[in-house]
Short mmCIF file of N, CA and C in Angstrom, two decimals:
data_model
loop_
_atom_site.label_atom_id
_atom_site.label_comp_id
_atom_site.label_asym_id
_atom_site.label_seq_id
_atom_site.Cartn_x
_atom_site.Cartn_y
_atom_site.Cartn_z
N MET O 1 -1.03 11.41 13.58
CA MET O 1 -1.07 10.76 12.26
C MET O 1 -0.17 11.25 10.89
N GLY O 2 0.53 10.80 10.18
CA GLY O 2 1.30 11.29 9.27
C GLY O 2 0.57 11.94 8.01
N SER O 3 1.48 12.89 7.38
CA SER O 3 0.79 13.77 6.32
C SER O 3 0.24 12.75 5.23
N PRO O 4 -0.75 12.95 4.51
CA PRO O 4 -0.95 12.50 3.13
C PRO O 4 0.00 11.74 2.36
N ALA O 5 1.19 13.03 2.27
CA ALA O 5 2.31 12.57 1.28
C ALA O 5 3.26 11.57 1.53
N VAL O 6 3.41 11.86 3.06
CA VAL O 6 4.14 10.51 3.66
C VAL O 6 3.44 8.98 3.60
N LEU O 7 2.01 8.92 3.93
CA LEU O 7 1.44 7.94 3.73
C LEU O 7 1.53 7.44 2.50
N PHE O 8 1.27 8.20 1.28
CA PHE O 8 1.34 8.00 0.11
C PHE O 8 2.60 7.08 -0.31
N VAL O 9 3.59 7.55 0.00
CA VAL O 9 4.84 7.26 -0.43
C VAL O 9 5.09 5.77 0.25
N GLY O 10 4.89 5.99 1.78
CA GLY O 10 5.07 4.59 2.25
C GLY O 10 4.17 3.43 1.65
N LEU O 11 2.88 3.69 1.16
CA LEU O 11 2.14 2.69 0.75
C LEU O 11 2.82 2.43 -0.50
N VAL O 12 3.14 3.24 -1.47
CA VAL O 12 3.68 2.75 -2.65
C VAL O 12 5.01 1.88 -2.45
N VAL O 13 5.93 2.22 -1.70
CA VAL O 13 7.09 1.30 -1.52
C VAL O 13 6.63 0.26 -0.84
N ALA O 14 5.62 0.03 0.00
CA ALA O 14 5.53 -1.13 0.46
C ALA O 14 4.82 -2.03 -0.34
N ALA O 15 3.97 -1.45 -1.37
CA ALA O 15 3.46 -2.38 -2.55
C ALA O 15 4.21 -2.75 -3.32
N ALA O 16 5.53 -2.07 -3.73
CA ALA O 16 6.41 -2.59 -4.57
C ALA O 16 7.44 -3.69 -4.09
N ALA O 17 7.43 -3.48 -2.66
CA ALA O 17 8.13 -4.36 -1.93
C ALA O 17 7.68 -5.85 -1.91
N MET O 18 6.34 -5.94 -1.70
CA MET O 18 5.40 -7.19 -1.76
C MET O 18 5.51 -7.62 -3.05
N VAL O 19 5.58 -6.91 -4.34
CA VAL O 19 5.70 -7.51 -5.74
C VAL O 19 6.68 -8.02 -5.92
N ILE O 20 7.89 -7.42 -5.40
CA ILE O 20 9.24 -7.97 -5.45
C ILE O 20 9.34 -9.39 -4.92
N ARG O 21 8.95 -9.45 -3.42
CA ARG O 21 8.92 -10.61 -2.80
C ARG O 21 8.23 -11.69 -3.22
N GLU O 22 7.16 -11.55 -3.93
CA GLU O 22 6.45 -12.45 -4.81
C GLU O 22 7.03 -13.03 -5.98
N GLY O 23 7.78 -12.24 -6.61
CA GLY O 23 8.11 -12.66 -7.66
C GLY O 23 9.69 -13.49 -7.49
N GLU O 24 9.80 -14.74 -8.31
CA GLU O 24 11.05 -15.19 -8.05
C GLU O 24 12.13 -14.61 -9.22
N GLY O 25 12.91 -14.74 -9.07
CA GLY O 25 14.09 -14.40 -9.83
C GLY O 25 14.33 -12.94 -10.03
N ALA O 26 14.23 -11.90 -9.05
CA ALA O 26 14.46 -10.50 -9.10
C ALA O 26 15.73 -10.33 -9.21
N MET O 27 16.15 -9.57 -10.26
CA MET O 27 17.77 -9.47 -10.46
C MET O 27 17.93 -7.98 -10.77
N TRP O 28 19.28 -7.65 -10.44
CA TRP O 28 19.73 -6.23 -10.52
C TRP O 28 20.99 -6.29 -11.06
N CYS O 29 21.70 -5.06 -11.72
CA CYS O 29 22.93 -4.91 -12.31
C CYS O 29 23.34 -3.86 -11.59
N ILE O 30 24.75 -4.18 -10.83
CA ILE O 30 25.21 -3.55 -10.15
C ILE O 30 26.74 -3.04 -10.54
N ALA O 31 27.53 -1.79 -10.05
CA ALA O 31 28.90 -2.00 -10.20
C ALA O 31 29.79 -2.72 -9.49
N ARG O 32 30.74 -3.51 -10.29
CA ARG O 32 31.64 -4.42 -9.60
C ARG O 32 32.48 -3.77 -8.49
N GLY O 33 32.76 -4.23 -7.68
CA GLY O 33 33.83 -3.63 -6.61
C GLY O 33 35.38 -4.18 -7.27
N GLY O 34 36.51 -3.41 -6.99
CA GLY O 34 37.62 -3.57 -7.27
C GLY O 34 38.01 -3.16 -8.50
N GLY O 35 37.47 -2.57 -9.36
CA GLY O 35 37.96 -2.18 -10.71
C GLY O 35 38.58 -0.63 -10.93
N SER O 36 38.87 -0.42 -11.66
CA SER O 36 39.36 1.11 -11.57
C SER O 36 38.51 2.21 -12.00
N ALA O 37 38.61 3.19 -11.32
CA ALA O 37 37.65 4.21 -11.50
C ALA O 37 37.68 4.60 -12.94
N ALA O 38 38.66 4.68 -13.55
CA ALA O 38 38.53 4.82 -15.13
C ALA O 38 37.89 3.89 -15.97
N ALA O 39 37.81 2.76 -15.86
CA ALA O 39 37.05 1.85 -16.24
C ALA O 39 35.75 2.15 -15.93
N LEU O 40 35.51 2.15 -14.64
CA LEU O 40 34.07 2.45 -14.31
C LEU O 40 33.34 3.66 -14.97
N GLN O 41 34.11 4.69 -15.22
CA GLN O 41 33.53 5.93 -15.68
C GLN O 41 32.88 5.59 -17.25
N ALA O 42 33.99 4.91 -17.80
CA ALA O 42 33.87 4.42 -19.10
C ALA O 42 32.77 3.83 -19.27
N ALA O 43 32.46 2.92 -18.47
CA ALA O 43 31.14 2.10 -18.48
C ALA O 43 29.79 3.11 -18.28
N LEU O 44 30.24 3.56 -17.26
CA LEU O 44 29.03 4.67 -16.95
C LEU O 44 28.78 5.55 -18.36
N ASP O 45 29.46 6.17 -18.64
CA ASP O 45 29.59 7.30 -19.90
C ASP O 45 28.92 6.30 -21.32
N TYR O 46 29.28 4.93 -21.08
CA TYR O 46 28.69 4.29 -22.16
C TYR O 46 27.04 4.16 -21.79
N ALA O 47 26.81 3.65 -20.64
CA ALA O 47 25.26 3.37 -20.34
C ALA O 47 24.33 4.67 -20.47
N CYS O 48 24.95 5.65 -20.16
CA CYS O 48 24.38 6.94 -20.04
C CYS O 48 23.99 7.61 -21.48
N GLY O 49 25.35 7.10 -21.99
CA GLY O 49 25.15 7.79 -23.55
C GLY O 49 24.62 6.87 -24.53
N PRO O 50 25.37 6.09 -25.77
CA PRO O 50 25.10 5.02 -26.46
C PRO O 50 24.09 3.99 -26.08
N GLY O 51 24.14 3.66 -24.75
CA GLY O 51 23.30 2.79 -24.25
C GLY O 51 21.97 3.23 -23.93
N GLY O 52 21.67 4.20 -23.76
CA GLY O 52 20.45 4.22 -23.51
C GLY O 52 19.66 4.35 -22.30
N ALA O 53 20.39 4.11 -21.31
CA ALA O 53 19.75 4.32 -19.63
C ALA O 53 19.49 5.28 -19.40
N ASP O 54 18.33 5.51 -18.64
CA ASP O 54 17.69 6.73 -17.90
C ASP O 54 18.72 7.20 -16.71
N CYS O 55 19.50 8.14 -17.25
CA CYS O 55 20.30 8.75 -16.33
C CYS O 55 20.16 9.98 -15.75
N ALA O 56 18.74 10.53 -15.79
CA ALA O 56 18.34 11.93 -15.50
C ALA O 56 18.43 11.98 -14.06
N PRO O 57 17.88 10.71 -13.19
CA PRO O 57 18.04 10.61 -11.81
C PRO O 57 19.08 11.00 -10.74
N ILE O 58 20.01 10.41 -11.73
CA ILE O 58 21.68 10.73 -10.97
C ILE O 58 22.26 11.89 -11.46
N GLN O 59 21.58 12.86 -12.20
CA GLN O 59 22.09 13.96 -12.57
C GLN O 59 21.77 15.18 -10.81
N PRO O 60 22.88 15.92 -11.02
CA PRO O 60 23.00 16.73 -9.79
C PRO O 60 21.21 17.13 -9.20
N SER O 61 20.50 17.43 -9.89
CA SER O 61 19.22 17.79 -9.32
C SER O 61 18.27 16.58 -9.48
N GLY O 62 18.72 15.48 -9.74
CA GLY O 62 17.67 14.13 -9.73
C GLY O 62 17.46 13.62 -8.38
N LEU O 63 16.23 12.70 -8.65
CA LEU O 63 16.05 12.09 -7.27
C LEU O 63 16.94 11.36 -6.71
N CYS O 64 18.23 10.78 -7.43
CA CYS O 64 19.16 9.78 -7.20
C CYS O 64 20.64 10.29 -7.14
N TYR O 65 20.65 11.25 -7.08
CA TYR O 65 21.86 12.00 -7.34
C TYR O 65 22.70 11.46 -6.09
N LEU O 66 22.10 11.44 -4.80
CA LEU O 66 22.58 10.86 -3.67
C LEU O 66 22.55 9.73 -3.39
N PRO O 67 23.46 8.64 -2.96
CA PRO O 67 24.80 9.03 -2.92
C PRO O 67 25.93 9.47 -3.92
N ASP O 68 26.36 10.73 -3.98
CA ASP O 68 27.36 11.10 -5.09
C ASP O 68 28.65 10.35 -5.15
N THR O 69 28.70 9.02 -5.24
CA THR O 69 29.80 8.18 -5.67
C THR O 69 29.44 7.64 -7.23
N LEU O 70 31.00 7.50 -7.56
CA LEU O 70 30.87 6.82 -8.96
C LEU O 70 30.19 5.51 -8.86
N SER O 71 30.59 4.71 -7.92
CA SER O 71 29.94 3.44 -7.80
C SER O 71 28.35 3.53 -7.67
N ALA O 72 27.74 4.14 -7.13
CA ALA O 72 26.29 4.55 -6.92
C ALA O 72 25.75 5.04 -8.35
N HIS O 73 26.13 6.03 -8.99
CA HIS O 73 25.77 6.34 -9.99
C HIS O 73 26.01 5.40 -11.16
N ALA O 74 27.10 4.70 -11.28
CA ALA O 74 27.16 3.32 -12.27
C ALA O 74 26.14 2.66 -11.98
N SER O 75 25.93 1.87 -10.65
CA SER O 75 25.17 1.01 -10.60
C SER O 75 23.71 1.46 -10.91
N TYR O 76 23.43 2.66 -10.80
CA TYR O 76 22.08 3.10 -11.08
C TYR O 76 21.87 3.08 -12.71
N ALA O 77 23.00 3.55 -13.27
CA ALA O 77 23.02 3.49 -14.76
C ALA O 77 22.99 2.10 -15.39
N PHE O 78 23.79 1.30 -14.90
CA PHE O 78 23.92 0.08 -15.32
C PHE O 78 22.41 -1.01 -15.07
N ASN O 79 21.94 -0.49 -13.80
CA ASN O 79 20.70 -1.37 -13.52
C ASN O 79 19.53 -0.70 -14.93
N SER O 80 19.37 0.53 -14.90
CA SER O 80 18.54 1.05 -15.86
C SER O 80 18.78 0.06 -17.15
N TYR O 81 19.89 0.22 -17.76
CA TYR O 81 20.42 -0.33 -18.62
C TYR O 81 19.89 -1.70 -19.04
N PHE O 82 20.34 -2.74 -17.96
CA PHE O 82 19.92 -3.84 -17.63
C PHE O 82 18.39 -4.10 -17.80
N GLN O 83 17.68 -3.21 -17.02
CA GLN O 83 15.96 -3.34 -17.10
C GLN O 83 15.57 -2.96 -18.27
N ARG O 84 16.16 -2.20 -19.17
CA ARG O 84 15.43 -1.88 -20.72
C ARG O 84 15.98 -2.88 -21.42
N SER O 85 16.72 -3.70 -21.41
CA SER O 85 17.24 -4.79 -22.13
C SER O 85 16.58 -5.91 -21.76
N ASN O 86 15.71 -6.16 -20.80
CA ASN O 86 14.88 -6.93 -20.39
C ASN O 86 15.58 -8.21 -19.85
N ALA O 87 16.60 -8.04 -19.01
CA ALA O 87 17.85 -8.94 -18.63
C ALA O 87 18.44 -9.94 -19.73
N ALA O 88 18.60 -9.36 -20.75
CA ALA O 88 19.16 -9.98 -21.64
C ALA O 88 20.80 -10.54 -21.30
N PRO O 89 21.00 -11.75 -21.74
CA PRO O 89 22.46 -12.38 -21.62
C PRO O 89 23.71 -11.36 -21.75
N GLY O 90 24.19 -11.02 -21.05
CA GLY O 90 25.30 -10.32 -21.46
C GLY O 90 25.13 -8.38 -21.59
N ALA O 91 24.13 -8.46 -20.82
CA ALA O 91 23.57 -6.82 -20.70
C ALA O 91 23.80 -6.22 -19.33
N CYS O 92 24.77 -7.39 -18.54
CA CYS O 92 25.00 -6.67 -17.32
C CYS O 92 26.41 -6.88 -17.34
N ASP O 93 27.29 -6.56 -18.22
CA ASP O 93 28.72 -6.81 -18.21
C ASP O 93 29.59 -5.63 -18.26
N PHE O 94 29.37 -4.73 -19.29
CA PHE O 94 30.30 -3.38 -19.10
C PHE O 94 31.73 -3.47 -19.20
N ALA O 95 32.03 -4.40 -19.94
CA ALA O 95 33.36 -4.57 -20.23
C ALA O 95 34.26 -5.24 -18.68
N GLY O 96 33.12 -5.95 -17.79
CA GLY O 96 33.76 -6.29 -16.76
C GLY O 96 33.28 -5.39 -15.32
N ALA O 97 32.79 -4.33 -15.72
CA ALA O 97 32.54 -3.25 -14.47
C ALA O 97 31.47 -3.78 -13.92
N ALA O 98 30.69 -4.57 -14.34
CA ALA O 98 29.41 -5.03 -13.66
C ALA O 98 28.98 -6.06 -13.31
N THR O 99 28.10 -6.63 -12.58
CA THR O 99 27.73 -7.79 -11.90
C THR O 99 26.32 -7.80 -11.62
N VAL O 100 25.58 -9.09 -11.99
CA VAL O 100 24.35 -9.33 -11.56
C VAL O 100 24.13 -9.70 -10.07
N THR O 101 23.24 -9.22 -9.44
CA THR O 101 22.98 -9.55 -8.20
C THR O 101 21.83 -9.79 -7.84
N VAL O 102 21.28 -10.82 -6.90
CA VAL O 102 19.86 -10.97 -6.34
C VAL O 102 19.41 -10.36 -5.34
N SER O 103 20.47 -9.69 -4.29
CA SER O 103 19.99 -8.87 -3.52
C SER O 103 19.61 -7.73 -3.60
N ASP O 104 18.62 -6.82 -3.00
CA ASP O 104 18.04 -5.60 -3.60
C ASP O 104 19.30 -4.66 -2.92
N PRO O 105 19.69 -3.92 -4.28
CA PRO O 105 20.70 -2.77 -3.91
C PRO O 105 19.95 -1.42 -3.37
N SER O 106 18.65 -1.42 -3.26
CA SER O 106 17.87 -0.24 -3.14
C SER O 106 18.36 0.66 -2.06
N SER O 107 18.30 1.80 -1.99
CA SER O 107 18.96 2.71 -0.71
C SER O 107 17.83 3.40 -0.55
N VAL O 108 17.63 3.99 0.80
CA VAL O 108 16.64 4.71 1.25
C VAL O 108 16.71 6.21 0.42
N GLU O 109 17.75 6.40 0.05
CA GLU O 109 17.92 7.54 -0.82
C GLU O 109 17.57 7.40 -2.18
N CYS O 110 17.29 6.47 -2.27
CA CYS O 110 17.09 6.30 -4.20
C CYS O 110 16.18 5.12 -4.15
N VAL O 111 15.05 5.21 -3.97
CA VAL O 111 13.56 4.32 -4.13
C VAL O 111 13.86 3.71 -5.48
N PRO O 112 13.91 4.36 -6.55
CA PRO O 112 13.60 3.62 -7.81
C PRO O 112 14.04 2.60 -8.22
N LEU O 113 15.36 2.25 -7.63
CA LEU O 113 16.18 1.16 -7.38
C LEU O 113 15.18 -0.27 -7.06
N VAL O 114 14.14 0.17 -6.46
CA VAL O 114 13.32 -0.94 -5.73
C VAL O 114 12.65 -1.90 -6.56
N HIS O 115 12.40 -1.57 -7.94
CA HIS O 115 11.76 -2.38 -8.53
C HIS O 115 12.37 -3.37 -9.36
N GLY O 116 13.59 -3.23 -9.45
CA GLY O 116 14.59 -4.45 -10.04
C GLY O 116 13.96 -5.15 -11.58
N ILE O 117 14.63 -6.34 -11.73
CA ILE O 117 13.91 -6.90 -12.92
C ILE O 117 13.27 -7.88 -12.20
N VAL O 118 12.00 -8.30 -12.47
CA VAL O 118 11.14 -9.56 -11.97
C VAL O 118 10.73 -10.24 -13.26
N MET O 119 11.62 -11.79 -13.14
CA MET O 119 10.89 -12.56 -14.26
C MET O 119 9.68 -12.88 -14.43
N GLY O 120 9.03 -12.23 -15.40
CA GLY O 120 7.32 -12.23 -15.58
C GLY O 120 6.96 -10.91 -15.89
N HIS O 121 6.54 -10.86 -16.77
CA HIS O 121 6.38 -9.36 -17.36
C HIS O 121 5.13 -8.74 -16.26
N ALA O 122 4.36 -9.41 -15.84
CA ALA O 122 3.16 -8.66 -15.18
C ALA O 122 4.10 -7.89 -13.81
N HIS O 123 4.66 -8.81 -13.41
CA HIS O 123 5.08 -8.16 -12.19
C HIS O 123 6.11 -6.90 -12.45
N SER O 124 6.78 -6.96 -13.60
CA SER O 124 7.77 -5.71 -14.07
C SER O 124 7.15 -4.85 -14.54
N LEU O 125 5.99 -4.80 -15.00
CA LEU O 125 4.89 -3.92 -15.16
C LEU O 125 4.12 -3.13 -14.09
N HIS O 126 4.03 -3.83 -13.03
CA HIS O 126 3.29 -3.48 -12.05
C HIS O 126 4.34 -2.46 -11.37
N LEU O 127 5.54 -3.13 -11.22
CA LEU O 127 6.63 -2.12 -10.68
C LEU O 127 7.11 -0.99 -11.50
N GLN O 128 6.82 -1.01 -12.78
CA GLN O 128 7.54 0.25 -13.80
C GLN O 128 6.39 1.23 -13.44
N ALA O 129 4.98 0.77 -13.38
CA ALA O 129 4.06 1.95 -13.04
C ALA O 129 4.21 2.47 -11.73
N LEU O 130 4.36 1.68 -10.59
CA LEU O 130 4.62 2.04 -9.27
C LEU O 130 5.62 3.14 -9.21
N GLN O 131 6.78 2.77 -9.80
CA GLN O 131 7.84 3.68 -9.89
C GLN O 131 7.45 4.96 -10.77
N GLU O 132 6.79 5.03 -11.64
CA GLU O 132 6.63 6.40 -12.24
C GLU O 132 5.48 6.97 -11.35
N VAL O 133 4.40 6.41 -10.68
CA VAL O 133 3.60 7.16 -9.82
C VAL O 133 4.40 7.61 -8.59
N LEU O 134 5.14 6.98 -7.96
CA LEU O 134 6.01 7.56 -6.74
C LEU O 134 7.16 8.56 -7.19
N LEU O 135 7.56 8.58 -8.60
CA LEU O 135 8.50 9.47 -9.05
C LEU O 135 7.77 10.60 -9.45
N THR O 136 6.75 10.86 -9.99
CA THR O 136 5.72 11.60 -9.92
C THR O 136 5.38 12.68 -8.91
N HIS O 137 4.84 11.63 -8.20
CA HIS O 137 4.59 12.22 -6.68
C HIS O 137 5.48 12.83 -6.01
N LEU O 138 6.70 12.45 -5.70
CA LEU O 138 7.91 12.98 -5.42
C LEU O 138 8.34 14.06 -6.08
N LYS O 139 8.48 14.40 -7.30
CA LYS O 139 8.55 15.64 -8.29
C LYS O 139 7.51 16.75 -7.57
N LEU O 140 6.33 16.58 -7.71
CA LEU O 140 5.31 17.41 -7.25
C LEU O 140 5.29 17.83 -6.07
N THR O 141 5.54 17.00 -5.01
CA THR O 141 5.67 17.29 -3.37
C THR O 141 7.12 18.48 -3.37
N HIS O 142 8.14 17.88 -4.01
CA HIS O 142 9.39 18.81 -4.04
C HIS O 142 9.11 20.23 -4.50
N SER O 143 8.39 20.16 -5.63
CA SER O 143 7.87 21.49 -6.26
C SER O 143 7.19 22.36 -5.45
N ARG O 144 6.15 21.65 -4.87
CA ARG O 144 4.97 22.54 -3.98
C ARG O 144 6.32 23.16 -2.77
N ARG O 145 7.06 22.30 -2.32
CA ARG O 145 7.88 22.43 -1.21
C ARG O 145 8.42 23.93 -1.62
N ARG O 146 9.15 24.19 -2.71
CA ARG O 146 9.74 24.96 -3.18
C ARG O 146 9.21 26.27 -3.22
N ARG O 147 7.75 26.08 -3.86
CA ARG O 147 6.92 27.00 -3.94
C ARG O 147 6.70 27.64 -2.76
N ARG O 148 6.16 26.96 -1.90
CA ARG O 148 5.72 27.26 -0.20
C ARG O 148 7.01 27.89 0.22
N HIS O 149 8.47 27.66 0.33
CA HIS O 149 9.70 28.09 0.76
C HIS O 149 9.73 29.60 -0.16
N HIS O 150 9.69 29.70 -1.08
CA HIS O 150 9.89 31.29 -1.70
C HIS O 150 8.88 32.11 -1.66
N ARG O 151 7.30 31.56 -1.20
CA ARG O 151 6.24 32.29 -0.90
C ARG O 151 6.58 33.13 0.78
N ARG O 152 7.06 32.08 1.30
CA ARG O 152 7.29 32.55 3.06
C ARG O 152 8.77 33.46 2.98
N ARG O 153 9.64 33.31 2.02
CA ARG O 153 10.57 34.37 1.93
C ARG O 153 10.11 35.89 1.37
N ARG O 154 9.46 35.66 0.32
CA ARG O 154 9.03 37.15 0.06
C ARG O 154 8.08 37.64 1.14
N ARG O 155 7.33 36.99 2.21
CA ARG O 155 6.56 37.64 2.97
C ARG O 155 7.49 38.48 4.30
N ARG O 156 8.66 37.95 4.28
CA ARG O 156 9.66 38.63 5.28
C ARG O 156 10.03 39.71 5.27
#
C-alpha cells in the first residue's frame, strides 16, 4: 500500500479531474505557438507584473518551475490571469501571444493547471479549494523531506 501522502495527492487529483469532467465549458489560456520569443516574454512580464497573475509557482523554487521553458511559464501565467478575470472576453489575448483551449494543458510536473476555468462558480470554487489543499500539502511534504534529509546528513 502507498504512503498516506501519495494516496492523499492521488485522491485530490482524481477529485479535481472528476469535477472538471462534470463541468461543461472548461477553458484554459495558453501561449500561442509560432510567435516571437520577445513578444512572449513581454506578455509574460505583463501577466506577472501589472496583470496580477500568480507567478510564484513558476519561480525557480516554485512547484511549477519545470518544465523550465518560456512557453510553459507563459502558459501558466496567462492561465492564472485568465482565471482571475473569470474568463472575461479578451482576457486571453496578450497582444496575440495567447489563445483559449478546451483541451486540458496540465502536466504531471504542474498539477495546479488542472483546475482551469469551469463555467459555473460552484465548480470553480471547488477546484480552487482543491488546488489550495494540494499545494499546501505538497509544500508541507517537501519541507518535511528537506528537514529529514538535513537530520540524516548531520548524523553522518
